[in-house]
mmCIF file of C-alpha atoms in Angstrom:
data_model
loop_
_atom_site.group_PDB
_atom_site.id
_atom_site.type_symbol
_atom_site.label_atom_id
_atom_site.label_comp_id
_atom_site.label_asym_id
_atom_site.label_seq_id
_atom_site.Cartn_x
_atom_site.Cartn_y
_atom_site.Cartn_z
ATOM 1 C CA MET G 1 0.000 0.000 0.000
ATOM 2 C CA LYS G 2 1.038 3.583 -0.531
ATOM 3 C CA LYS G 3 0.579 5.947 2.385
ATOM 4 C CA ILE G 4 -1.597 9.007 1.818
ATOM 5 C CA ASP G 5 -3.350 11.347 4.223
ATOM 6 C CA GLY G 6 -6.907 10.608 5.239
ATOM 7 C CA LYS G 7 -9.190 9.657 8.102
ATOM 8 C CA PRO G 8 -10.018 6.041 8.977
ATOM 9 C CA GLY G 9 -12.981 4.865 6.942
ATOM 10 C CA GLU G 10 -12.549 7.710 4.451
ATOM 11 C CA VAL G 11 -9.027 7.121 3.163
ATOM 12 C CA TRP G 12 -8.341 4.539 0.437
ATOM 13 C CA TYR G 13 -4.655 3.637 0.351
ATOM 14 C CA PRO G 14 -3.544 3.095 -3.268
ATOM 15 C CA LEU G 15 -1.845 -0.088 -4.412
ATOM 16 C CA GLN G 16 1.713 0.051 -5.652
ATOM 17 C CA LEU G 17 4.413 -2.373 -6.775
ATOM 18 C CA THR G 18 7.897 -2.273 -5.308
ATOM 19 C CA THR G 19 10.986 -4.304 -6.150
ATOM 20 C CA VAL G 20 12.967 -6.183 -3.519
ATOM 21 C CA SER G 21 15.936 -8.523 -3.636
ATOM 22 C CA THR G 22 15.536 -12.301 -3.702
ATOM 23 C CA PRO G 23 15.154 -13.461 -0.095
ATOM 24 C CA ILE G 24 17.738 -15.626 1.668
ATOM 25 C CA PHE G 25 16.538 -18.682 3.558
ATOM 26 C CA SER G 26 17.890 -20.989 6.275
ATOM 27 C CA SER G 27 17.776 -24.750 6.833
ATOM 28 C CA SER G 28 14.480 -24.476 8.721
ATOM 29 C CA GLN G 29 12.778 -22.507 5.953
ATOM 30 C CA LEU G 30 11.393 -23.050 2.473
ATOM 31 C CA LEU G 31 11.754 -20.912 -0.630
ATOM 32 C CA VAL G 32 8.348 -20.915 -2.315
ATOM 33 C CA ARG G 33 6.661 -19.238 -5.271
ATOM 34 C CA PRO G 34 2.994 -18.280 -4.899
ATOM 35 C CA THR G 35 0.900 -19.330 -7.886
ATOM 36 C CA HIS G 36 -2.443 -18.009 -6.594
ATOM 37 C CA LEU G 37 -3.454 -15.496 -3.926
ATOM 38 C CA SER G 38 -6.814 -14.586 -2.434
ATOM 39 C CA LEU G 39 -8.266 -11.503 -0.762
ATOM 40 C CA ASN G 40 -9.869 -11.236 2.668
ATOM 41 C CA HIS G 41 -11.912 -8.505 4.303
ATOM 42 C CA ARG G 42 -8.939 -7.596 6.500
ATOM 43 C CA ASP G 43 -7.152 -6.454 3.305
ATOM 44 C CA LEU G 44 -10.079 -4.181 2.529
ATOM 45 C CA PHE G 45 -10.066 -2.793 6.079
ATOM 46 C CA LEU G 46 -6.308 -2.192 5.907
ATOM 47 C CA ARG G 47 -6.741 -0.024 2.820
ATOM 48 C CA GLN G 48 -9.417 1.959 4.673
ATOM 49 C CA ALA G 49 -7.235 2.433 7.784
ATOM 50 C CA LEU G 50 -9.786 0.397 9.744
ATOM 51 C CA TYR G 51 -7.387 -2.368 10.815
ATOM 52 C CA PRO G 52 -4.700 -2.140 13.517
ATOM 53 C CA SER G 53 -1.011 -1.526 12.766
ATOM 54 C CA PRO G 54 -1.087 -0.970 8.996
ATOM 55 C CA SER G 55 2.314 -1.141 7.287
ATOM 56 C CA PHE G 56 3.365 0.537 4.059
ATOM 57 C CA THR G 57 6.407 -1.688 3.637
ATOM 58 C CA THR G 58 4.951 -5.129 4.418
ATOM 59 C CA PRO G 59 3.299 -6.754 1.383
ATOM 60 C CA LEU G 60 -0.458 -7.249 1.518
ATOM 61 C CA LEU G 61 -2.507 -10.475 1.653
ATOM 62 C CA SER G 62 -2.548 -13.528 3.891
ATOM 63 C CA ASP G 63 -3.607 -16.376 1.581
ATOM 64 C CA ALA G 64 -1.553 -18.210 -1.025
ATOM 65 C CA CYS G 65 -1.072 -21.531 -2.715
ATOM 66 C CA CYS G 66 2.659 -21.940 -3.307
ATOM 67 C CA VAL G 67 5.061 -24.211 -5.129
ATOM 68 C CA VAL G 68 8.205 -25.212 -3.234
ATOM 69 C CA LEU G 69 11.326 -24.097 -5.108
ATOM 70 C CA CYS G 70 13.917 -25.185 -2.568
ATOM 71 C CA SER G 71 13.507 -27.445 0.455
ATOM 72 C CA PRO G 72 16.352 -28.537 2.768
ATOM 73 C CA GLN G 73 16.634 -32.313 3.083
ATOM 74 C CA GLN G 74 15.436 -32.399 6.678
ATOM 75 C CA ASN G 75 12.064 -30.926 5.708
ATOM 76 C CA SER G 76 9.228 -33.115 4.465
ATOM 77 C CA SER G 77 8.163 -30.746 1.676
ATOM 78 C CA THR G 78 9.755 -31.611 -1.641
ATOM 79 C CA GLU G 79 10.631 -29.341 -4.515
ATOM 80 C CA SER G 80 7.767 -28.647 -6.931
ATOM 81 C CA SER G 81 5.155 -29.756 -4.376
ATOM 82 C CA ARG G 82 2.264 -27.437 -3.497
ATOM 83 C CA VAL G 83 1.934 -26.088 0.017
ATOM 84 C CA LEU G 84 -0.457 -23.879 1.963
ATOM 85 C CA LEU G 85 0.820 -21.281 4.405
ATOM 86 C CA ASN G 86 -0.548 -20.964 7.919
ATOM 87 C CA PRO G 87 -1.908 -17.380 7.794
ATOM 88 C CA ALA G 88 -1.265 -16.706 11.496
ATOM 89 C CA HIS G 89 1.980 -17.175 13.420
ATOM 90 C CA GLY G 90 2.723 -17.344 17.131
ATOM 91 C CA TRP G 91 -0.048 -19.712 18.234
ATOM 92 C CA HIS G 92 0.842 -23.373 18.582
ATOM 93 C CA ASP G 93 -1.936 -25.540 20.017
ATOM 94 C CA SER G 94 -3.740 -23.975 22.979
ATOM 95 C CA PRO G 95 -7.542 -24.152 22.532
ATOM 96 C CA LEU G 96 -7.927 -20.978 24.603
ATOM 97 C CA GLY G 97 -5.847 -18.576 22.521
ATOM 98 C CA PRO G 98 -2.246 -17.715 21.638
ATOM 99 C CA GLU G 99 0.195 -18.943 24.283
ATOM 100 C CA SER G 100 1.908 -15.556 24.202
ATOM 101 C CA PRO G 101 -0.593 -13.018 22.833
ATOM 102 C CA GLY G 102 2.115 -10.481 22.058
ATOM 103 C CA ASP G 103 3.725 -12.914 19.606
ATOM 104 C CA PHE G 104 0.557 -13.672 17.643
ATOM 105 C CA ALA G 105 0.456 -12.013 14.215
ATOM 106 C CA ILE G 106 -1.441 -12.510 10.965
ATOM 107 C CA LEU G 107 0.306 -12.406 7.591
ATOM 108 C CA GLY G 108 -0.051 -9.407 5.327
ATOM 109 C CA GLY G 109 -0.031 -5.653 5.487
ATOM 110 C CA THR G 110 0.772 -4.916 9.133
ATOM 111 C CA SER G 111 3.821 -4.018 11.187
ATOM 112 C CA THR G 112 3.219 -6.973 13.533
ATOM 113 C CA ASN G 113 4.437 -9.523 10.965
ATOM 114 C CA PRO G 114 6.983 -8.730 8.217
ATOM 115 C CA LEU G 115 5.568 -11.368 5.876
ATOM 116 C CA GLY G 116 2.807 -10.792 3.346
ATOM 117 C CA VAL G 117 2.104 -13.223 0.505
ATOM 118 C CA ALA G 118 1.641 -10.742 -2.363
ATOM 119 C CA GLN G 119 5.187 -11.338 -3.593
ATOM 120 C CA ASP G 120 6.782 -13.341 -6.375
ATOM 121 C CA LEU G 121 8.990 -15.283 -3.961
ATOM 122 C CA LEU G 122 8.579 -16.020 -0.270
ATOM 123 C CA VAL G 123 10.723 -17.483 2.483
ATOM 124 C CA VAL G 124 8.558 -19.242 5.056
ATOM 125 C CA ALA G 125 9.137 -21.389 8.129
ATOM 126 C CA ALA G 126 8.721 -25.020 7.101
ATOM 127 C CA ASP G 127 6.639 -25.814 10.186
ATOM 128 C CA GLU G 128 4.134 -23.091 9.254
ATOM 129 C CA THR G 129 3.142 -24.897 6.045
ATOM 130 C CA ALA G 130 0.866 -27.809 5.181
ATOM 131 C CA ALA G 131 0.738 -29.989 2.102
ATOM 132 C CA CYS G 132 -1.957 -28.812 -0.285
ATOM 133 C CA PRO G 133 -4.873 -31.272 -0.547
ATOM 134 C CA ALA G 134 -4.430 -33.030 -3.883
ATOM 135 C CA HIS G 135 -8.053 -32.647 -5.011
ATOM 136 C CA LEU G 136 -7.946 -28.828 -4.904
ATOM 137 C CA SER G 137 -7.050 -26.619 -7.836
ATOM 138 C CA SER G 138 -4.436 -24.025 -6.942
ATOM 139 C CA ALA G 139 -7.111 -21.314 -7.036
ATOM 140 C CA GLU G 140 -9.291 -23.270 -4.603
ATOM 141 C CA ALA G 141 -6.273 -23.921 -2.404
ATOM 142 C CA ALA G 142 -5.447 -20.209 -2.220
ATOM 143 C CA ALA G 143 -9.026 -19.588 -1.108
ATOM 144 C CA LEU G 144 -8.699 -21.880 1.908
ATOM 145 C CA PRO G 145 -6.151 -20.863 4.594
ATOM 146 C CA LEU G 146 -7.497 -17.793 6.434
ATOM 147 C CA THR G 147 -11.198 -18.426 5.968
ATOM 148 C CA GLY G 148 -10.737 -22.143 6.558
ATOM 149 C CA LEU G 149 -8.838 -21.607 9.801
ATOM 150 C CA THR G 150 -11.252 -18.920 11.028
ATOM 151 C CA GLY G 151 -14.297 -21.011 10.161
ATOM 152 C CA TRP G 152 -12.830 -24.192 11.634
ATOM 153 C CA ARG G 153 -12.142 -22.652 15.031
ATOM 154 C CA ALA G 154 -15.507 -20.880 15.119
ATOM 155 C CA LEU G 155 -17.410 -24.080 14.308
ATOM 156 C CA VAL G 156 -15.353 -26.931 15.731
ATOM 157 C CA THR G 157 -13.607 -25.362 18.723
ATOM 158 C CA LYS G 158 -16.004 -22.649 19.841
ATOM 159 C CA SER G 159 -19.615 -23.438 18.892
ATOM 160 C CA GLY G 160 -20.005 -26.401 21.238
ATOM 161 C CA ILE G 161 -22.049 -28.417 18.727
ATOM 162 C CA ILE G 162 -19.294 -30.548 17.138
ATOM 163 C CA GLU G 163 -17.931 -33.780 18.602
ATOM 164 C CA SER G 164 -14.537 -35.177 17.617
ATOM 165 C CA HIS G 165 -14.418 -38.964 17.300
ATOM 166 C CA GLY G 166 -10.710 -39.243 16.498
ATOM 167 C CA ASN G 167 -9.006 -40.122 13.214
ATOM 168 C CA GLY G 168 -10.299 -36.908 11.655
ATOM 169 C CA ALA G 169 -13.982 -37.760 12.202
ATOM 170 C CA TYR G 170 -16.349 -35.039 13.438
ATOM 171 C CA SER G 171 -20.083 -35.031 14.035
ATOM 172 C CA GLY G 172 -22.768 -32.437 14.661
ATOM 173 C CA LYS G 173 -25.719 -34.640 13.730
ATOM 174 C CA ASP G 174 -29.161 -33.149 14.399
ATOM 175 C CA LYS G 175 -27.713 -29.818 15.591
ATOM 176 C CA ASN G 176 -29.282 -26.621 14.237
ATOM 177 C CA LEU G 177 -26.897 -23.822 13.211
ATOM 178 C CA LEU G 178 -27.364 -20.321 11.804
ATOM 179 C CA VAL G 179 -24.557 -18.901 9.663
ATOM 180 C CA THR G 180 -24.974 -15.201 8.932
ATOM 181 C CA GLY G 181 -23.771 -13.253 5.899
ATOM 182 C CA ILE G 182 -23.594 -16.144 3.463
ATOM 183 C CA GLY G 183 -21.492 -15.276 0.418
ATOM 184 C CA GLY G 184 -18.419 -14.293 2.404
ATOM 185 C CA GLY G 185 -15.535 -16.741 2.525
ATOM 186 C CA VAL G 186 -15.762 -17.667 6.216
ATOM 187 C CA ALA G 187 -19.529 -18.105 6.174
ATOM 188 C CA LEU G 188 -19.326 -20.363 3.133
ATOM 189 C CA ILE G 189 -16.577 -22.585 4.509
ATOM 190 C CA VAL G 190 -18.466 -22.925 7.808
ATOM 191 C CA LEU G 191 -21.493 -24.046 5.783
ATOM 192 C CA LEU G 192 -19.422 -26.631 3.898
ATOM 193 C CA PHE G 193 -17.746 -27.944 7.060
ATOM 194 C CA ALA G 194 -21.009 -28.114 9.007
ATOM 195 C CA VAL G 195 -22.943 -29.921 6.278
ATOM 196 C CA LYS G 196 -20.198 -32.555 6.050
ATOM 197 C CA MET G 197 -20.471 -33.016 9.828
ATOM 198 C CA GLY G 198 -24.220 -33.613 9.681
ATOM 199 C CA VAL G 199 -25.309 -30.226 11.003
ATOM 200 C CA LYS G 200 -28.539 -28.636 9.757
ATOM 201 C CA VAL G 201 -27.607 -25.136 8.601
ATOM 202 C CA TRP G 202 -29.718 -22.045 7.942
ATOM 203 C CA VAL G 203 -28.250 -18.824 6.543
ATOM 204 C CA THR G 204 -28.902 -15.116 6.232
ATOM 205 C CA SER G 205 -27.957 -12.758 3.425
ATOM 206 C CA GLY G 206 -29.031 -9.448 1.957
ATOM 207 C CA ASP G 207 -29.196 -11.133 -1.451
ATOM 208 C CA VAL G 208 -31.863 -13.768 -2.130
ATOM 209 C CA ALA G 209 -29.759 -15.234 -4.951
ATOM 210 C CA LYS G 210 -26.992 -16.003 -2.456
ATOM 211 C CA ILE G 211 -29.467 -17.869 -0.254
ATOM 212 C CA THR G 212 -30.473 -19.951 -3.266
ATOM 213 C CA LYS G 213 -26.814 -20.792 -3.942
ATOM 214 C CA ALA G 214 -26.307 -21.687 -0.277
ATOM 215 C CA ARG G 215 -29.181 -24.176 -0.476
ATOM 216 C CA GLU G 216 -27.432 -25.776 -3.443
ATOM 217 C CA LEU G 217 -24.410 -26.239 -1.157
ATOM 218 C CA GLY G 218 -26.483 -27.965 1.504
ATOM 219 C CA ALA G 219 -28.167 -25.252 3.571
ATOM 220 C CA GLN G 220 -31.688 -26.058 4.786
ATOM 221 C CA GLY G 221 -32.881 -22.563 3.902
ATOM 222 C CA GLY G 222 -32.351 -18.925 4.674
ATOM 223 C CA VAL G 223 -33.782 -15.446 5.103
ATOM 224 C CA SER G 224 -32.876 -11.918 4.077
ATOM 225 C CA TYR G 225 -31.570 -9.881 6.996
ATOM 226 C CA LYS G 226 -32.936 -6.804 5.197
ATOM 227 C CA GLU G 227 -36.468 -7.940 5.952
ATOM 228 C CA LYS G 228 -38.013 -6.654 9.160
ATOM 229 C CA GLY G 229 -38.629 -9.501 11.572
ATOM 230 C CA TRP G 230 -36.385 -11.940 9.704
ATOM 231 C CA GLU G 231 -35.890 -13.904 12.907
ATOM 232 C CA LYS G 232 -39.609 -14.725 13.013
ATOM 233 C CA GLU G 233 -39.474 -16.005 9.433
ATOM 234 C CA LEU G 234 -36.455 -18.134 10.276
ATOM 235 C CA LYS G 235 -38.141 -19.562 13.371
ATOM 236 C CA GLY G 236 -40.940 -20.809 11.135
ATOM 237 C CA MET G 237 -38.388 -22.744 9.071
ATOM 238 C CA LEU G 238 -36.922 -24.683 11.995
ATOM 239 C CA PRO G 239 -38.021 -28.293 12.579
ATOM 240 C CA LYS G 240 -41.219 -28.610 14.628
ATOM 241 C CA GLU G 241 -39.594 -31.229 16.826
ATOM 242 C CA LYS G 242 -36.668 -28.878 17.521
ATOM 243 C CA PRO G 243 -37.719 -25.248 16.864
ATOM 244 C CA TYR G 244 -34.550 -23.582 18.080
ATOM 245 C CA LEU G 245 -30.896 -23.049 17.181
ATOM 246 C CA ASP G 246 -28.041 -24.742 19.005
ATOM 247 C CA ALA G 247 -25.524 -22.133 17.862
ATOM 248 C CA ILE G 248 -24.950 -19.115 15.627
ATOM 249 C CA VAL G 249 -21.734 -18.322 13.770
ATOM 250 C CA ASP G 250 -21.641 -14.611 12.954
ATOM 251 C CA GLY G 251 -19.216 -12.193 11.332
ATOM 252 C CA ALA G 252 -21.359 -9.059 11.210
ATOM 253 C CA GLY G 253 -22.287 -8.052 14.748
ATOM 254 C CA GLY G 254 -24.980 -5.399 14.919
ATOM 255 C CA ASP G 255 -28.261 -6.654 16.397
ATOM 256 C CA ILE G 256 -27.489 -10.376 16.079
ATOM 257 C CA VAL G 257 -27.656 -10.927 19.867
ATOM 258 C CA LEU G 258 -31.081 -9.285 20.017
ATOM 259 C CA LYS G 259 -32.570 -11.116 17.039
ATOM 260 C CA GLY G 260 -30.562 -14.319 16.987
ATOM 261 C CA GLY G 261 -30.808 -14.684 20.742
ATOM 262 C CA ARG G 262 -34.565 -15.198 20.382
ATOM 263 C CA LEU G 263 -33.881 -18.335 18.364
ATOM 264 C CA LEU G 264 -31.099 -19.879 20.463
ATOM 265 C CA LYS G 265 -31.776 -22.621 22.964
ATOM 266 C CA PRO G 266 -31.087 -21.778 26.621
ATOM 267 C CA GLY G 267 -27.321 -21.750 27.015
ATOM 268 C CA GLY G 268 -26.762 -21.677 23.260
ATOM 269 C CA ALA G 269 -23.616 -20.114 21.819
ATOM 270 C CA LEU G 270 -23.203 -17.157 19.509
ATOM 271 C CA VAL G 271 -19.703 -17.308 18.024
ATOM 272 C CA SER G 272 -18.435 -13.956 16.735
ATOM 273 C CA TYR G 273 -15.451 -13.991 14.377
ATOM 274 C CA GLY G 274 -15.871 -10.389 13.165
ATOM 275 C CA MET G 275 -18.006 -7.257 13.250
ATOM 276 C CA THR G 276 -18.442 -5.775 9.785
ATOM 277 C CA VAL G 277 -21.559 -3.805 10.772
ATOM 278 C CA ALA G 278 -20.069 -2.008 13.791
ATOM 279 C CA PRO G 279 -17.126 -2.529 16.174
ATOM 280 C CA SER G 280 -19.384 -3.492 19.077
ATOM 281 C CA LEU G 281 -21.912 -6.172 19.924
ATOM 282 C CA PRO G 282 -24.727 -5.080 22.282
ATOM 283 C CA TYR G 283 -25.627 -7.783 24.820
ATOM 284 C CA THR G 284 -29.249 -7.750 25.944
ATOM 285 C CA MET G 285 -30.928 -8.646 29.218
ATOM 286 C CA GLN G 286 -33.008 -11.156 27.270
ATOM 287 C CA ALA G 287 -29.763 -12.946 26.377
ATOM 288 C CA VAL G 288 -28.718 -12.895 30.035
ATOM 289 C CA LEU G 289 -31.993 -14.507 31.105
ATOM 290 C CA ASN G 290 -31.619 -17.140 28.376
ATOM 291 C CA ASN G 291 -28.008 -17.862 29.414
ATOM 292 C CA VAL G 292 -26.807 -17.124 25.867
ATOM 293 C CA GLU G 293 -23.023 -17.238 25.577
ATOM 294 C CA VAL G 294 -21.155 -14.905 23.216
ATOM 295 C CA ARG G 295 -17.796 -16.429 22.293
ATOM 296 C CA GLY G 296 -15.164 -14.460 20.430
ATOM 297 C CA SER G 297 -13.098 -16.385 17.887
ATOM 298 C CA THR G 298 -10.033 -15.023 16.101
ATOM 299 C CA MET G 299 -8.251 -17.103 13.457
ATOM 300 C CA GLY G 300 -6.807 -20.249 15.095
ATOM 301 C CA SER G 301 -3.732 -22.186 16.161
ATOM 302 C CA ARG G 302 -1.222 -24.106 14.079
ATOM 303 C CA ALA G 303 -2.799 -27.335 15.358
ATOM 304 C CA GLU G 304 -6.258 -26.159 14.251
ATOM 305 C CA PHE G 305 -4.844 -25.168 10.857
ATOM 306 C CA ARG G 306 -3.437 -28.652 10.302
ATOM 307 C CA ALA G 307 -6.640 -30.328 11.504
ATOM 308 C CA MET G 308 -8.667 -28.140 9.138
ATOM 309 C CA VAL G 309 -6.475 -28.920 6.107
ATOM 310 C CA ALA G 310 -6.579 -32.646 6.946
ATOM 311 C CA PHE G 311 -10.403 -32.544 7.124
ATOM 312 C CA VAL G 312 -10.612 -30.747 3.774
ATOM 313 C CA ALA G 313 -8.361 -33.410 2.233
ATOM 314 C CA LYS G 314 -10.278 -36.308 3.815
ATOM 315 C CA GLU G 315 -13.749 -35.038 2.889
ATOM 316 C CA LYS G 316 -12.731 -33.575 -0.497
ATOM 317 C CA ILE G 317 -14.197 -30.175 0.380
ATOM 318 C CA ARG G 318 -13.800 -27.443 -2.238
ATOM 319 C CA PRO G 319 -13.797 -23.777 -1.153
ATOM 320 C CA VAL G 320 -16.095 -21.589 -3.223
ATOM 321 C CA VAL G 321 -14.234 -19.281 -5.615
ATOM 322 C CA SER G 322 -16.180 -16.284 -6.878
ATOM 323 C CA ARG G 323 -13.734 -14.962 -9.452
ATOM 324 C CA ILE G 324 -10.165 -15.579 -10.644
ATOM 325 C CA LEU G 325 -8.168 -12.637 -11.971
ATOM 326 C CA ASP G 326 -5.336 -13.270 -14.442
ATOM 327 C CA GLY G 327 -2.325 -11.024 -14.954
ATOM 328 C CA GLY G 328 -0.561 -11.439 -11.627
ATOM 329 C CA LEU G 329 0.606 -8.610 -9.398
ATOM 330 C CA GLN G 330 1.247 -6.401 -12.397
ATOM 331 C CA ASN G 331 -2.495 -6.222 -13.084
ATOM 332 C CA LEU G 332 -3.134 -3.460 -10.538
ATOM 333 C CA GLU G 333 -6.265 -2.296 -12.320
ATOM 334 C CA GLY G 334 -7.737 -5.778 -12.146
ATOM 335 C CA ILE G 335 -6.772 -6.212 -8.494
ATOM 336 C CA GLU G 336 -8.459 -2.906 -7.764
ATOM 337 C CA GLY G 337 -11.564 -4.369 -9.375
ATOM 338 C CA LEU G 338 -11.480 -7.315 -6.960
ATOM 339 C CA PHE G 339 -11.350 -4.891 -4.037
ATOM 340 C CA GLU G 340 -14.320 -3.034 -5.501
ATOM 341 C CA ASP G 341 -16.258 -6.321 -5.733
ATOM 342 C CA MET G 342 -15.542 -6.984 -2.072
ATOM 343 C CA LYS G 343 -16.386 -3.441 -1.020
ATOM 344 C CA ALA G 344 -19.758 -3.722 -2.791
ATOM 345 C CA GLY G 345 -20.428 -7.256 -1.519
ATOM 346 C CA ARG G 346 -20.835 -8.651 -5.033
ATOM 347 C CA GLN G 347 -18.802 -11.816 -4.453
ATOM 348 C CA PHE G 348 -20.075 -15.269 -3.568
ATOM 349 C CA GLY G 349 -16.928 -16.967 -2.359
ATOM 350 C CA LYS G 350 -13.294 -15.960 -2.552
ATOM 351 C CA LEU G 351 -11.642 -13.501 -4.947
ATOM 352 C CA VAL G 352 -8.436 -14.989 -6.335
ATOM 353 C CA ILE G 353 -5.408 -13.596 -8.177
ATOM 354 C CA ALA G 354 -3.534 -15.929 -10.550
ATOM 355 C CA LEU G 355 0.127 -14.938 -10.701
ATOM 356 C CA GLU G 356 2.130 -14.893 -13.889
ATOM 357 C CA GLU G 357 4.709 -17.641 -14.269
ATOM 358 C CA GLY G 358 7.988 -16.487 -12.777
ATOM 359 C CA GLY G 359 6.781 -12.959 -12.048
ATOM 360 C CA LYS G 360 10.185 -11.301 -12.357
ATOM 361 C CA GLY G 361 10.471 -7.574 -11.878
ATOM 362 C CA SER G 362 11.954 -5.422 -14.602
ATOM 363 C CA GLU G 363 15.385 -5.332 -12.962
ATOM 364 C CA GLY G 364 15.626 -9.006 -12.027
ATOM 365 C CA GLY G 365 14.441 -8.484 -8.461
ATOM 366 C CA GLU G 366 11.157 -9.658 -7.059
ATOM 367 C CA SER G 367 8.060 -7.507 -7.157
ATOM 368 C CA LYS G 368 5.680 -7.170 -4.227
ATOM 369 C CA LEU G 369 2.320 -5.497 -3.730
#
């Protein structure tokens, strides 16, 4: 990003390409070349100065599918193999949160982590990678890491409706779940995970066409959150023998506690992984009386990342890709168009950038966004 003056929420930091030298790597690291990248809402918020610690020297983006160019012998990854990068570093395996919160940092665009994936070449820690599931295209693979990890923790670790049976088997049979804001990457991957685990899923969206697409992916049904009293309409869709929700997975905030809380069973969980409507989540007395639990969920641990990738490989899950842009990092106009799609909410699934083969800068260095 290029720094310009402006107030948070009003400024729009321009994109620019810079040229850097080829990185040097150690015996515990891999040299990889991204083939596909994908955008997340945090990238949009960074450009609007609505995300903490923006950097104008760290490359943008958190998600990439990469090809290994050089792998030391002691590492399991082999040259030319595809790998996914863990999009968050500094969190090993605690189910509660990062072991040392000050060390936790997400890839891309901030001063808290020097690594962003919008580069032609990357040096990454070998233990922060996972083999790419063989059934995925590289575009689908690039769409998985951040949304997959966020959705996995929100559903499997935090919602309280999923049981682990060992050997990568998970079950949420006969549980009722609401996933809000269907069309976004996290909401869609939660839907796909939950359906595979036997959960009955309902969705909300401001676009009826997106609800129709969600039903094609396995959702029981859905309602438009633009309609007054949408929670009453949704209640009428729930099974007569179980007319309540066991959990809600939400990334919007706003009045979800007020409206969704009316549908949750006593003691049900509302898992919040983001607040795109407003940076606060009002908690009502009605929710108190119903013992509703609001559980924050941010990204996930390295252990959760590996469990998520293993589940995707085992169940042959395919992340939904909305659009693939050709032309690589040099296609700044096209990349700007992807950001505009996200800003307007036009996408259904992830927005992906296909990088040009090699991607060399004009002076033999490596370009970065």
